[in-house]
Short mmCIF file of C-alpha atoms in Angstrom, two decimals:
data_model
loop_
_atom_site.label_atom_id
_atom_site.label_comp_id
_atom_site.label_asym_id
_atom_site.label_seq_id
_atom_site.Cartn_x
_atom_site.Cartn_y
_atom_site.Cartn_z
CA VAL A 962 -57.59 -14.11 -12.00
CA CYS A 963 -61.12 -12.65 -11.49
CA TRP A 964 -63.25 -14.10 -8.75
CA SER A 965 -66.81 -15.11 -9.53
CA GLY A 966 -69.05 -12.04 -9.58
CA GLU A 967 -66.07 -9.73 -10.06
CA THR A 968 -65.97 -7.79 -13.28
CA ARG A 969 -62.79 -7.34 -15.23
CA SER A 970 -63.11 -3.59 -14.77
CA ASP A 971 -63.25 -4.10 -10.99
CA HIS A 972 -60.20 -6.31 -11.22
CA ALA A 973 -58.34 -3.81 -13.38
CA ARG A 974 -59.14 -0.99 -10.94
CA GLY A 975 -57.87 -3.11 -8.08
CA ARG A 976 -61.31 -3.48 -6.45
CA HIS A 977 -60.92 -7.16 -5.65
CA THR A 978 -63.71 -8.84 -3.72
CA SER A 979 -63.26 -11.42 -1.05
CA PRO A 980 -63.08 -15.00 -2.26
CA ALA A 981 -65.39 -16.09 0.54
CA ARG A 982 -68.17 -13.89 -0.86
CA HIS A 983 -68.22 -15.87 -4.08
CA ILE A 984 -67.39 -19.42 -2.98
CA ARG A 985 -71.09 -20.27 -2.63
CA ARG A 986 -71.30 -20.21 -6.46
CA VAL A 987 -68.93 -23.20 -6.83
CA SER A 988 -69.06 -26.82 -5.69
CA PRO A 989 -67.56 -27.87 -2.31
CA ASP A 990 -64.56 -29.48 -4.03
CA GLN A 991 -63.98 -26.32 -6.02
CA GLN A 992 -64.28 -24.25 -2.83
CA THR A 993 -61.51 -26.31 -1.22
CA ARG A 994 -59.25 -26.01 -4.25
CA VAL A 995 -59.83 -22.26 -4.44
CA LEU A 996 -59.04 -21.70 -0.75
CA MET A 997 -55.89 -23.82 -0.99
CA SER A 998 -54.78 -21.96 -4.11
CA PHE A 999 -55.37 -18.61 -2.44
CA ALA A 1000 -53.46 -19.70 0.70
CA LEU A 1001 -50.53 -20.94 -1.34
CA SER A 1002 -50.47 -17.76 -3.42
CA SER A 1003 -50.45 -15.61 -0.28
CA ALA A 1004 -47.66 -17.69 1.30
CA ALA A 1005 -45.61 -17.51 -1.88
CA ALA A 1006 -46.00 -13.76 -2.06
CA ALA A 1007 -44.92 -13.40 1.56
CA SER A 1008 -41.92 -15.68 0.95
CA VAL A 1009 -40.88 -13.65 -2.07
CA ALA A 1010 -41.13 -10.49 -0.01
CA ARG A 1011 -38.94 -12.00 2.73
CA VAL A 1012 -36.34 -13.25 0.22
CA SER A 1013 -36.28 -9.88 -1.49
CA SER A 1014 -35.77 -8.18 1.85
CA LYS A 1015 -32.94 -10.56 2.79
CA ALA A 1016 -31.33 -10.17 -0.63
CA THR A 1017 -31.44 -6.42 -0.20
CA LEU A 1018 -29.79 -6.72 3.20
CA ARG A 1019 -27.19 -9.11 1.83
CA GLY A 1020 -26.53 -6.79 -1.05
CA ARG A 1021 -25.99 -3.93 1.36
CA SER A 1022 -23.69 -6.13 3.47
CA LEU A 1023 -21.67 -7.21 0.44
CA ARG A 1024 -21.37 -3.62 -0.75
CA ALA A 1025 -20.25 -2.61 2.73
CA ALA A 1026 -17.69 -5.45 2.80
CA ARG A 1027 -16.32 -4.44 -0.58
CA SER A 1028 -16.14 -0.85 0.57
CA ASN A 1029 -14.31 -1.86 3.73
CA ALA A 1030 -11.91 -4.04 1.72
CA THR A 1031 -10.76 -1.01 -0.23
CA ARG A 1032 -10.02 0.98 2.89
CA PRO A 1033 -6.48 0.86 4.33
CA VAL A 1034 -6.13 -1.85 6.97
CA ARG A 1035 -4.59 -0.52 10.14
CA ALA A 1036 -2.77 -2.52 12.78
CA MET A 1037 -3.47 -5.86 11.11
CA ALA A 1038 0.15 -7.03 11.41
CA VAL A 1039 3.04 -5.98 13.59
CA LYS A 1040 5.96 -5.01 11.38
CA ALA A 1041 9.17 -6.61 12.60
CA GLU A 1042 11.85 -4.19 13.66
CA VAL A 1043 14.84 -4.00 11.33
CA ASN A 1044 17.92 -2.57 12.99
CA GLN A 1045 20.42 -0.58 10.97
CA LEU A 1046 23.92 -0.93 12.37
CA LYS A 1047 24.84 2.38 14.00
CA ASP A 1048 28.31 3.50 15.02
CA GLY A 1049 27.39 2.93 18.65
CA ASP A 1050 26.42 -0.71 17.93
CA LYS A 1051 29.50 -1.78 15.99
CA LYS A 1052 32.07 -2.33 18.73
CA GLY A 1053 29.49 -4.05 20.91
CA LEU A 1054 28.66 -6.48 18.11
CA VAL A 1055 32.30 -7.26 17.37
CA ASP A 1056 33.17 -7.65 21.07
CA SER A 1057 30.24 -10.03 21.63
CA VAL A 1058 31.59 -12.75 19.31
CA GLU A 1059 34.90 -14.51 18.75
CA THR A 1060 34.33 -15.75 15.19
CA PHE A 1061 33.03 -14.16 12.02
CA ILE A 1062 31.74 -16.33 9.18
CA PHE A 1063 31.64 -14.41 5.90
CA ASP A 1064 29.80 -15.30 2.75
CA CYS A 1065 32.01 -14.50 -0.26
CA ASP A 1066 29.91 -13.48 -3.29
CA GLY A 1067 28.32 -10.12 -2.52
CA VAL A 1068 30.24 -9.62 0.74
CA ILE A 1069 33.92 -9.99 -0.11
CA TRP A 1070 33.71 -9.72 -3.89
CA LYS A 1071 31.28 -9.47 -6.80
CA GLY A 1072 32.40 -11.64 -9.68
CA ASP A 1073 36.15 -11.05 -9.88
CA SER A 1074 36.06 -7.57 -8.31
CA LEU A 1075 36.91 -6.99 -4.65
CA ILE A 1076 34.36 -4.88 -2.76
CA GLU A 1077 35.77 -1.60 -1.46
CA GLY A 1078 37.24 -1.61 2.04
CA VAL A 1079 37.27 -5.41 2.51
CA PRO A 1080 41.09 -5.83 2.98
CA GLU A 1081 41.19 -3.11 5.63
CA THR A 1082 38.18 -4.58 7.48
CA ILE A 1083 39.68 -8.07 7.51
CA ALA A 1084 42.98 -6.68 8.81
CA MET A 1085 41.20 -4.75 11.58
CA LEU A 1086 39.24 -7.79 12.75
CA ARG A 1087 42.41 -9.89 12.85
CA GLU A 1088 44.07 -7.20 14.96
CA MET A 1089 41.12 -7.47 17.35
CA GLY A 1090 41.80 -11.20 17.73
CA LYS A 1091 38.83 -12.51 15.79
CA ARG A 1092 38.76 -15.86 14.01
CA LEU A 1093 37.69 -15.41 10.38
CA ILE A 1094 36.04 -18.10 8.25
CA PHE A 1095 34.92 -17.72 4.64
CA VAL A 1096 32.01 -19.83 3.40
CA THR A 1097 30.61 -19.95 -0.13
CA ASN A 1098 27.78 -21.88 -1.74
CA ASN A 1099 29.53 -21.68 -5.10
CA SER A 1100 30.81 -25.18 -5.91
CA THR A 1101 32.71 -24.39 -9.11
CA LYS A 1102 36.01 -24.24 -7.21
CA SER A 1103 37.54 -26.43 -4.54
CA ARG A 1104 38.97 -24.95 -1.35
CA ALA A 1105 42.35 -24.83 -3.07
CA GLY A 1106 40.76 -22.98 -6.00
CA TYR A 1107 39.15 -20.44 -3.69
CA LEU A 1108 42.38 -19.93 -1.77
CA LYS A 1109 44.03 -19.06 -5.09
CA LYS A 1110 41.28 -16.51 -5.79
CA PHE A 1111 41.64 -14.92 -2.34
CA LEU A 1112 45.39 -14.59 -2.73
CA GLY A 1113 45.00 -13.26 -6.28
CA LEU A 1114 42.79 -10.49 -4.92
CA GLY A 1115 45.42 -9.58 -2.35
CA LEU A 1116 43.69 -11.11 0.69
CA GLU A 1117 45.87 -13.01 3.14
CA ILE A 1118 43.72 -16.08 3.84
CA THR A 1119 44.76 -19.61 4.81
CA ALA A 1120 43.31 -22.83 3.34
CA GLU A 1121 41.92 -23.76 6.76
CA GLU A 1122 39.74 -20.64 6.75
CA VAL A 1123 37.93 -21.45 3.49
CA PHE A 1124 34.85 -23.67 3.17
CA SER A 1125 32.99 -24.19 -0.11
CA SER A 1126 29.88 -26.22 -0.85
CA SER A 1127 32.03 -28.46 -3.08
CA PHE A 1128 34.08 -29.33 0.01
CA ALA A 1129 30.86 -29.79 2.01
CA ALA A 1130 29.56 -32.34 -0.51
CA ALA A 1131 32.69 -34.45 -0.22
CA ALA A 1132 32.80 -34.04 3.58
CA TYR A 1133 29.17 -35.14 3.81
CA LEU A 1134 29.84 -38.36 1.88
CA GLU A 1135 32.85 -39.02 4.07
CA SER A 1136 30.73 -38.43 7.20
CA VAL A 1137 28.17 -41.08 6.14
CA ASN A 1138 30.93 -43.59 5.30
CA PHE A 1139 30.25 -43.65 1.58
CA PRO A 1140 31.38 -47.06 0.27
CA LYS A 1141 34.76 -46.94 -1.44
CA ASP A 1142 33.61 -49.44 -4.05
CA LYS A 1143 30.78 -47.15 -5.18
CA LYS A 1144 30.84 -44.10 -7.45
CA VAL A 1145 29.38 -40.59 -7.59
CA TYR A 1146 27.83 -39.04 -10.69
CA VAL A 1147 28.55 -35.31 -10.81
CA VAL A 1148 26.49 -32.58 -12.39
CA GLY A 1149 28.94 -29.77 -11.73
CA GLU A 1150 32.40 -28.40 -12.33
CA THR A 1151 35.97 -29.03 -11.29
CA GLY A 1152 35.54 -27.91 -7.68
CA ILE A 1153 33.46 -30.97 -6.79
CA LEU A 1154 35.79 -33.33 -8.67
CA GLU A 1155 38.86 -32.00 -6.85
CA GLU A 1156 37.19 -32.35 -3.46
CA LEU A 1157 36.11 -35.94 -4.23
CA ASP A 1158 39.70 -36.72 -5.21
CA GLY A 1159 40.75 -35.35 -1.83
CA VAL A 1160 38.69 -37.92 0.07
CA GLY A 1161 39.37 -40.81 -2.32
CA ILE A 1162 35.86 -41.19 -3.78
CA SER A 1163 35.50 -42.34 -7.39
CA TYR A 1164 33.29 -40.35 -9.74
CA LEU A 1165 32.16 -39.89 -13.32
CA GLY A 1166 30.41 -37.10 -15.17
CA GLY A 1167 31.25 -33.48 -14.45
CA GLU A 1168 33.24 -31.67 -17.12
CA ALA A 1169 33.81 -34.91 -19.06
CA ASP A 1170 30.10 -34.99 -19.99
CA GLY A 1171 29.91 -31.32 -20.91
CA ASP A 1172 29.82 -31.93 -24.67
CA LYS A 1173 27.72 -35.09 -24.70
CA LYS A 1174 24.40 -35.07 -26.53
CA VAL A 1175 21.42 -37.36 -26.65
CA THR A 1176 20.53 -38.54 -30.15
CA LEU A 1177 17.16 -40.27 -30.05
CA SER A 1178 16.17 -43.15 -32.30
CA PRO A 1179 13.28 -45.66 -32.06
CA GLY A 1180 13.74 -47.98 -29.09
CA GLN A 1181 16.90 -46.27 -27.87
CA LEU A 1182 17.92 -47.08 -24.28
CA MET A 1183 20.42 -44.92 -22.40
CA GLU A 1184 22.74 -47.01 -20.27
CA HIS A 1185 24.00 -45.89 -16.84
CA ASP A 1186 26.47 -47.26 -14.31
CA PRO A 1187 24.73 -49.39 -11.65
CA ASP A 1188 27.60 -48.70 -9.21
CA VAL A 1189 26.67 -45.03 -8.88
CA ALA A 1190 25.41 -44.66 -5.29
CA ALA A 1191 25.19 -40.85 -5.14
CA VAL A 1192 24.50 -37.96 -7.49
CA ILE A 1193 25.93 -34.54 -6.59
CA VAL A 1194 24.37 -31.53 -8.31
CA GLY A 1195 26.40 -28.34 -8.21
CA PHE A 1196 26.54 -25.22 -10.32
CA ASP A 1197 27.34 -26.26 -13.89
CA ARG A 1198 27.79 -23.82 -16.76
CA ASN A 1199 27.80 -26.77 -19.17
CA VAL A 1200 24.68 -28.52 -17.91
CA ASN A 1201 22.89 -30.42 -20.68
CA TYR A 1202 20.15 -32.95 -21.29
CA TYR A 1203 22.61 -35.87 -21.19
CA LYS A 1204 23.66 -34.98 -17.64
CA ILE A 1205 20.08 -34.50 -16.48
CA GLN A 1206 19.00 -37.85 -17.93
CA TYR A 1207 22.03 -39.72 -16.55
CA ALA A 1208 21.49 -38.28 -13.07
CA THR A 1209 17.79 -39.10 -13.28
CA LEU A 1210 18.45 -42.73 -14.20
CA CYS A 1211 20.93 -43.19 -11.35
CA ILE A 1212 18.61 -41.71 -8.73
CA ARG A 1213 15.50 -43.52 -9.93
CA GLU A 1214 16.95 -46.91 -10.85
CA ASN A 1215 19.98 -47.53 -8.59
CA PRO A 1216 18.73 -48.78 -5.21
CA GLY A 1217 19.60 -46.39 -2.37
CA CYS A 1218 21.23 -43.79 -4.63
CA GLN A 1219 21.59 -40.50 -2.77
CA PHE A 1220 20.62 -37.13 -4.28
CA ILE A 1221 22.89 -34.35 -2.95
CA ALA A 1222 22.71 -30.66 -3.80
CA THR A 1223 25.55 -28.29 -3.01
CA ASN A 1224 22.95 -25.50 -2.71
CA THR A 1225 19.65 -24.33 -4.15
CA ASP A 1226 20.52 -20.65 -4.73
CA ALA A 1227 18.21 -18.99 -7.25
CA VAL A 1228 20.90 -16.66 -8.60
CA THR A 1229 24.66 -16.21 -8.45
CA HIS A 1230 27.26 -13.55 -9.26
CA LEU A 1231 29.30 -14.80 -12.20
CA THR A 1232 30.19 -11.20 -13.04
CA ASP A 1233 29.70 -7.87 -11.28
CA ALA A 1234 27.41 -6.68 -14.08
CA GLN A 1235 24.27 -8.73 -13.33
CA GLU A 1236 22.82 -11.75 -11.54
CA TRP A 1237 22.90 -15.13 -13.27
CA ALA A 1238 20.71 -18.23 -12.85
CA GLY A 1239 22.03 -20.20 -9.89
CA ASN A 1240 22.31 -23.85 -8.91
CA GLY A 1241 18.65 -23.92 -7.96
CA SER A 1242 17.85 -24.15 -11.66
CA MET A 1243 19.99 -27.31 -12.07
CA VAL A 1244 18.70 -28.92 -8.88
CA GLY A 1245 15.14 -28.05 -9.87
CA ALA A 1246 15.42 -29.91 -13.17
CA ILE A 1247 16.45 -33.14 -11.45
CA LYS A 1248 13.94 -32.73 -8.62
CA GLY A 1249 11.28 -32.50 -11.30
CA SER A 1250 12.37 -35.65 -13.16
CA THR A 1251 12.98 -37.82 -10.06
CA LYS A 1252 10.25 -36.52 -7.72
CA ARG A 1253 12.91 -36.58 -4.99
CA GLU A 1254 14.07 -33.92 -2.56
CA PRO A 1255 17.87 -33.60 -2.28
CA THR A 1256 20.06 -33.51 0.78
CA VAL A 1257 21.41 -29.92 0.74
CA VAL A 1258 24.90 -29.47 2.19
CA GLY A 1259 25.37 -25.74 1.56
CA LYS A 1260 23.67 -22.79 3.25
CA PRO A 1261 21.11 -22.55 4.78
CA ALA A 1262 21.29 -26.26 5.66
CA PRO A 1263 23.15 -26.86 8.95
CA PHE A 1264 25.84 -29.28 7.72
CA MET A 1265 28.61 -26.73 7.11
CA LEU A 1266 27.93 -24.85 10.34
CA ASP A 1267 28.00 -28.04 12.40
CA TYR A 1268 31.21 -29.11 10.67
CA ILE A 1269 32.91 -25.74 11.34
CA ALA A 1270 31.73 -25.53 14.96
CA ASN A 1271 33.01 -29.05 15.67
CA LYS A 1272 36.30 -28.57 13.84
CA PHE A 1273 37.23 -25.37 15.67
CA ASP A 1274 35.35 -26.15 18.91
CA ILE A 1275 33.36 -22.91 18.67
CA ARG A 1276 30.20 -22.13 20.58
CA LYS A 1277 27.56 -21.11 18.06
CA ASP A 1278 26.44 -18.13 20.14
CA GLN A 1279 30.00 -16.81 19.74
CA ILE A 1280 29.70 -16.61 15.94
CA CYS A 1281 28.43 -13.77 13.75
CA MET A 1282 27.27 -14.66 10.24
CA VAL A 1283 27.79 -11.89 7.68
CA GLY A 1284 26.02 -12.30 4.35
CA ASP A 1285 24.12 -10.60 1.54
CA ARG A 1286 21.22 -13.04 1.14
CA LEU A 1287 18.28 -13.37 3.48
CA ASP A 1288 17.19 -16.86 2.42
CA THR A 1289 20.63 -18.46 2.61
CA ASP A 1290 23.15 -16.50 4.71
CA ILE A 1291 20.86 -14.89 7.27
CA LEU A 1292 18.58 -17.93 7.53
CA PHE A 1293 21.71 -20.07 7.98
CA GLY A 1294 22.72 -17.87 10.90
CA LYS A 1295 19.27 -17.55 12.47
CA ASP A 1296 18.58 -21.29 12.30
CA GLY A 1297 22.01 -21.99 13.78
CA GLY A 1298 21.68 -19.60 16.72
CA LEU A 1299 24.31 -17.14 15.43
CA ARG A 1300 24.40 -13.35 15.50
CA THR A 1301 23.59 -12.06 12.01
CA LEU A 1302 24.66 -9.04 9.96
CA LEU A 1303 23.21 -8.40 6.50
CA VAL A 1304 25.21 -6.29 4.05
CA LEU A 1305 23.44 -4.60 1.14
CA SER A 1306 26.41 -4.94 -1.24
CA GLY A 1307 25.07 -8.08 -2.90
CA VAL A 1308 21.70 -9.68 -3.64
CA THR A 1309 19.40 -8.13 -1.01
CA ASP A 1310 18.42 -4.46 -1.14
CA GLU A 1311 16.87 -2.37 1.61
CA ALA A 1312 13.39 -2.46 0.08
CA THR A 1313 13.39 -6.28 0.07
CA LEU A 1314 14.65 -6.38 3.65
CA LYS A 1315 11.90 -4.04 4.87
CA SER A 1316 9.14 -5.53 2.75
CA PRO A 1317 6.08 -6.79 4.71
CA GLU A 1318 6.45 -10.09 2.83
CA ASN A 1319 9.95 -10.67 4.25
CA GLU A 1320 9.99 -12.87 7.34
CA ILE A 1321 13.77 -13.24 7.75
CA HIS A 1322 15.29 -10.42 9.80
CA PRO A 1323 18.99 -10.07 10.70
CA ASP A 1324 20.12 -8.67 14.03
CA TYR A 1325 21.59 -5.75 12.09
CA TYR A 1326 22.04 -4.57 8.54
CA THR A 1327 24.50 -2.17 6.92
CA SER A 1328 25.51 -1.09 3.44
CA LYS A 1329 28.81 -2.98 3.21
CA LEU A 1330 31.37 -4.82 5.32
CA ALA A 1331 33.71 -1.82 5.39
CA ASP A 1332 31.18 0.09 7.52
CA LEU A 1333 32.80 -1.68 10.48
CA LEU A 1334 35.96 0.37 9.92
CA THR A 1335 34.52 3.24 11.97
CA ILE A 1336 35.37 1.10 15.02
CA LYS A 1337 39.05 1.62 14.27
CA ALA A 1338 38.55 5.34 13.77
CA SER A 1339 36.73 5.70 17.11
CA VAL A 1340 39.41 3.70 18.97
CA ASN A 1341 42.18 5.81 17.47
CA ALA A 1342 40.37 9.09 18.17
#
């Protein structure tokens, strides 16, 4: 804009004249409008300059923040100490407890193969007067079935020393006085059925529904037994849509129907060649369809530990839990106030144990159960 009396050449060369010098050439109203316009233009220019300055500063701050974010962070978190079991620690650990609770899969065996040195370690601990208890989350066998497996692998174990999650499910129902006139629907295998027989509880489902299929037609309604007052979900190699739907109907439509999970393990050792999808996949399907959380009776839930401690009258601080999983075995021990020993012969490897993301830390860790045998060598030396 050229002021009155200002030539375009003056304006182009930047030789602007004062507005006051030329206001006399316009009317009073025009003078007011011109002054207000000039004031607003000056304020706007100043505001733009301030915003630009702030934006520049913010830009520098953001660039600095991004730069700092890429630099290694030091001393942001204290890494928990993870103690490897040394020869000097072993006898002290064994002497400090009277009972050892062992997980089975990944500690005693993998699949159907015994882990090296286990028979000798069990024999040594018995010679030292320790009570031994074997606990497994695998519900496919009953306690009698697991005893048969132990004996078949050459391990001298008694039925009283074996606790499975299939047994825990039946013991739980017995502990809450499950009505004898009600039934249980089972997603699972023979281990759960045998344990329910042992406490006189009626059931349906299980292996009998392994081959059943759902054939849909318009308006089809799937019937279910209204007398089912509990659904037990255990590991089931023949799980199918029929079983999932039947369990869902019982839990959602039968008033007060309990939802019980033997465990929620992500994986299991069906063979020693690889890991296989665990019971968590079966439980997850029914959690999703019912929007209900189950009562878990296996590790790391406290039910089995409380049952064992009461049965044998054992102080929990006199027990050492030995397992291969952080989120079941070691958490089971830590939550229960037990000493804990992680073995790396199963699910958990050393990298996972020492990962910054891991928040579950055993008292000690070692490569396998047989590492305890150096106690015997040192005593005999």
